[in-house]
């Protein structure tokens, strides 16, 4: 499967923003799609994941209550809806896909075989 992440840009602190990940090349419903991010000088970290077939979601503690993740099966697309953005949300955001990751392992980068190119979100005042 190929992944195309988009929607990054300069966004205002406290505001909302949405990222998009479009999948192609395989059956969308087979996959769990996740978002990871890498802030300047830091390691890449898990943000959120959604199992496409069930809609079940997982979130990092740092984004719970602020971010949501959803999918549009007709468009083979996953959305990361971000709100109450903080300066420490500034990062390159990557979407990733796996057809075999189990629920307890969805936050693990090594569970994902396919990665998009990343899109930069910069939160500023």
PDB file of C-alpha atoms in Angstrom:
ATOM      1  CA  UNK A   1       0.000   0.000   0.000  1.00  0.00           C
ATOM      2  CA  UNK A   2       1.154   3.554  -0.713  1.00  0.00           C
ATOM      3  CA  UNK A   3       0.412   6.404   1.672  1.00  0.00           C
ATOM      4  CA  UNK A   4       0.221  10.103   0.941  1.00  0.00           C
ATOM      5  CA  UNK A   5       0.082  12.456   3.913  1.00  0.00           C
ATOM      6  CA  UNK A   6      -0.936  16.065   3.467  1.00  0.00           C
ATOM      7  CA  UNK A   7      -2.346  19.062   5.247  1.00  0.00           C
ATOM      8  CA  UNK A   8       0.665  20.356   7.103  1.00  0.00           C
ATOM      9  CA  UNK A   9       1.406  24.019   7.460  1.00  0.00           C
ATOM     10  CA  UNK A  10       1.693  26.857   9.915  1.00  0.00           C
ATOM     11  CA  UNK A  11      -1.203  26.802  12.365  1.00  0.00           C
ATOM     12  CA  UNK A  12      -2.226  28.932  15.278  1.00  0.00           C
ATOM     13  CA  UNK A  13      -1.809  27.767  18.846  1.00  0.00           C
ATOM     14  CA  UNK A  14      -5.124  26.832  20.372  1.00  0.00           C
ATOM     15  CA  UNK A  15      -6.732  26.294  17.026  1.00  0.00           C
ATOM     16  CA  UNK A  16      -7.804  23.274  15.000  1.00  0.00           C
ATOM     17  CA  UNK A  17      -6.186  21.653  12.036  1.00  0.00           C
ATOM     18  CA  UNK A  18      -6.693  18.519  10.008  1.00  0.00           C
ATOM     19  CA  UNK A  19      -4.236  16.169   8.380  1.00  0.00           C
ATOM     20  CA  UNK A  20      -5.113  13.707   5.643  1.00  0.00           C
ATOM     21  CA  UNK A  21      -3.627  10.345   4.737  1.00  0.00           C
ATOM     22  CA  UNK A  22      -4.712   8.764   1.470  1.00  0.00           C
ATOM     23  CA  UNK A  23      -3.983   5.089   0.902  1.00  0.00           C
ATOM     24  CA  UNK A  24      -3.754   3.393  -2.461  1.00  0.00           C
ATOM     25  CA  UNK A  25      -2.664   0.123  -3.960  1.00  0.00           C
ATOM     26  CA  UNK A  26      -4.394  -2.367  -1.700  1.00  0.00           C
ATOM     27  CA  UNK A  27      -7.630  -3.124   0.091  1.00  0.00           C
ATOM     28  CA  UNK A  28      -8.118  -0.280   2.537  1.00  0.00           C
ATOM     29  CA  UNK A  29     -10.114  -2.289   5.034  1.00  0.00           C
ATOM     30  CA  UNK A  30      -7.243  -4.694   5.636  1.00  0.00           C
ATOM     31  CA  UNK A  31      -5.208  -2.095   7.416  1.00  0.00           C
ATOM     32  CA  UNK A  32      -4.657  -0.237  10.623  1.00  0.00           C
ATOM     33  CA  UNK A  33      -3.546   3.299   9.852  1.00  0.00           C
ATOM     34  CA  UNK A  34      -1.554   5.254  12.399  1.00  0.00           C
ATOM     35  CA  UNK A  35      -0.127   8.704  12.777  1.00  0.00           C
ATOM     36  CA  UNK A  36       3.305   9.264  14.255  1.00  0.00           C
ATOM     37  CA  UNK A  37       5.185  12.500  14.669  1.00  0.00           C
ATOM     38  CA  UNK A  38       8.738  13.655  15.103  1.00  0.00           C
ATOM     39  CA  UNK A  39       9.453  16.965  16.760  1.00  0.00           C
ATOM     40  CA  UNK A  40      12.754  18.782  16.213  1.00  0.00           C
ATOM     41  CA  UNK A  41      15.508  17.049  18.130  1.00  0.00           C
ATOM     42  CA  UNK A  42      13.250  14.297  19.379  1.00  0.00           C
ATOM     43  CA  UNK A  43      12.495  10.729  18.455  1.00  0.00           C
ATOM     44  CA  UNK A  44       9.444   9.821  16.464  1.00  0.00           C
ATOM     45  CA  UNK A  45       6.443   9.038  18.636  1.00  0.00           C
ATOM     46  CA  UNK A  46       2.997   7.528  18.295  1.00  0.00           C
ATOM     47  CA  UNK A  47       0.009   9.853  18.015  1.00  0.00           C
ATOM     48  CA  UNK A  48      -3.086   7.889  17.065  1.00  0.00           C
ATOM     49  CA  UNK A  49      -4.259   4.811  15.182  1.00  0.00           C
ATOM     50  CA  UNK A  50      -7.470   3.485  13.688  1.00  0.00           C
ATOM     51  CA  UNK A  51      -8.343  -0.030  12.620  1.00  0.00           C
ATOM     52  CA  UNK A  52     -10.120   0.566   9.353  1.00  0.00           C
ATOM     53  CA  UNK A  53     -12.469  -2.420   9.449  1.00  0.00           C
ATOM     54  CA  UNK A  54     -13.825  -1.724  12.936  1.00  0.00           C
ATOM     55  CA  UNK A  55     -13.102   1.943  13.493  1.00  0.00           C
ATOM     56  CA  UNK A  56     -11.432   1.148  16.799  1.00  0.00           C
ATOM     57  CA  UNK A  57      -8.996   3.876  17.801  1.00  0.00           C
ATOM     58  CA  UNK A  58      -5.966   4.402  20.021  1.00  0.00           C
ATOM     59  CA  UNK A  59      -4.400   7.653  21.160  1.00  0.00           C
ATOM     60  CA  UNK A  60      -1.235   8.785  22.841  1.00  0.00           C
ATOM     61  CA  UNK A  61      -1.852  10.288  26.259  1.00  0.00           C
ATOM     62  CA  UNK A  62      -0.461  13.614  25.081  1.00  0.00           C
ATOM     63  CA  UNK A  63      -3.234  14.049  22.507  1.00  0.00           C
ATOM     64  CA  UNK A  64      -6.211  12.379  24.183  1.00  0.00           C
ATOM     65  CA  UNK A  65      -9.164  14.721  24.288  1.00  0.00           C
ATOM     66  CA  UNK A  66      -7.564  17.040  21.714  1.00  0.00           C
ATOM     67  CA  UNK A  67      -7.072  14.860  18.626  1.00  0.00           C
ATOM     68  CA  UNK A  68      -9.454  12.516  16.887  1.00  0.00           C
ATOM     69  CA  UNK A  69      -8.864  10.051  14.082  1.00  0.00           C
ATOM     70  CA  UNK A  70     -11.425   8.941  11.565  1.00  0.00           C
ATOM     71  CA  UNK A  71     -11.651   7.286   8.185  1.00  0.00           C
ATOM     72  CA  UNK A  72     -13.629   7.592   4.981  1.00  0.00           C
ATOM     73  CA  UNK A  73     -13.695   4.154   3.437  1.00  0.00           C
ATOM     74  CA  UNK A  74     -15.078   5.422   0.158  1.00  0.00           C
ATOM     75  CA  UNK A  75     -12.057   7.696  -0.248  1.00  0.00           C
ATOM     76  CA  UNK A  76      -9.444   5.355   1.275  1.00  0.00           C
ATOM     77  CA  UNK A  77      -8.610   8.237   3.558  1.00  0.00           C
ATOM     78  CA  UNK A  78      -7.780   8.682   7.224  1.00  0.00           C
ATOM     79  CA  UNK A  79      -8.066  12.051   8.914  1.00  0.00           C
ATOM     80  CA  UNK A  80      -6.263  13.300  11.984  1.00  0.00           C
ATOM     81  CA  UNK A  81      -8.343  16.115  13.408  1.00  0.00           C
ATOM     82  CA  UNK A  82      -6.294  18.181  15.813  1.00  0.00           C
ATOM     83  CA  UNK A  83      -7.647  20.803  18.172  1.00  0.00           C
ATOM     84  CA  UNK A  84      -6.363  22.943  21.034  1.00  0.00           C
ATOM     85  CA  UNK A  85      -2.997  22.841  19.337  1.00  0.00           C
ATOM     86  CA  UNK A  86       0.042  23.519  21.467  1.00  0.00           C
ATOM     87  CA  UNK A  87       3.552  24.574  20.578  1.00  0.00           C
ATOM     88  CA  UNK A  88       4.808  21.103  21.428  1.00  0.00           C
ATOM     89  CA  UNK A  89       2.554  19.644  18.735  1.00  0.00           C
ATOM     90  CA  UNK A  90       5.000  21.105  16.218  1.00  0.00           C
ATOM     91  CA  UNK A  91       6.419  18.149  14.334  1.00  0.00           C
ATOM     92  CA  UNK A  92       6.589  16.265  11.097  1.00  0.00           C
ATOM     93  CA  UNK A  93       3.553  14.010  11.036  1.00  0.00           C
ATOM     94  CA  UNK A  94       3.736  10.638   9.307  1.00  0.00           C
ATOM     95  CA  UNK A  95       1.009   8.180   8.507  1.00  0.00           C
ATOM     96  CA  UNK A  96       1.801   4.491   8.539  1.00  0.00           C
ATOM     97  CA  UNK A  97      -0.046   1.282   7.740  1.00  0.00           C
ATOM     98  CA  UNK A  98      -0.023  -2.306   8.840  1.00  0.00           C
ATOM     99  CA  UNK A  99      -2.291  -5.205   7.968  1.00  0.00           C
ATOM    100  CA  UNK A 100      -1.239  -7.333  10.928  1.00  0.00           C
ATOM    101  CA  UNK A 101      -0.674  -5.115  13.954  1.00  0.00           C
ATOM    102  CA  UNK A 102      -2.512  -6.225  17.077  1.00  0.00           C
ATOM    103  CA  UNK A 103      -4.306  -3.762  19.307  1.00  0.00           C
ATOM    104  CA  UNK A 104      -1.749  -3.890  22.098  1.00  0.00           C
ATOM    105  CA  UNK A 105       1.043  -3.050  19.668  1.00  0.00           C
ATOM    106  CA  UNK A 106      -0.508  -0.201  17.707  1.00  0.00           C
ATOM    107  CA  UNK A 107       1.770   2.407  19.261  1.00  0.00           C
ATOM    108  CA  UNK A 108       4.898   0.601  18.125  1.00  0.00           C
ATOM    109  CA  UNK A 109       6.641   1.961  15.053  1.00  0.00           C
ATOM    110  CA  UNK A 110       8.100  -1.428  14.232  1.00  0.00           C
ATOM    111  CA  UNK A 111       4.587  -2.824  13.730  1.00  0.00           C
ATOM    112  CA  UNK A 112       4.045  -0.705  10.621  1.00  0.00           C
ATOM    113  CA  UNK A 113       5.440  -1.743   7.260  1.00  0.00           C
ATOM    114  CA  UNK A 114       4.352   1.178   5.123  1.00  0.00           C
ATOM    115  CA  UNK A 115       5.024   4.853   5.675  1.00  0.00           C
ATOM    116  CA  UNK A 116       4.030   8.067   4.013  1.00  0.00           C
ATOM    117  CA  UNK A 117       6.446  10.906   3.383  1.00  0.00           C
ATOM    118  CA  UNK A 118       5.525  13.147   6.308  1.00  0.00           C
ATOM    119  CA  UNK A 119       3.920  16.553   6.514  1.00  0.00           C
ATOM    120  CA  UNK A 120       5.189  19.385   8.710  1.00  0.00           C
ATOM    121  CA  UNK A 121       2.904  21.087  11.210  1.00  0.00           C
ATOM    122  CA  UNK A 122       4.253  24.215  12.855  1.00  0.00           C
ATOM    123  CA  UNK A 123       2.254  25.657  15.727  1.00  0.00           C
ATOM    124  CA  UNK A 124       2.856  29.320  16.382  1.00  0.00           C
ATOM    125  CA  UNK A 125       1.203  32.270  18.065  1.00  0.00           C
TER     126      UNK A 125
END
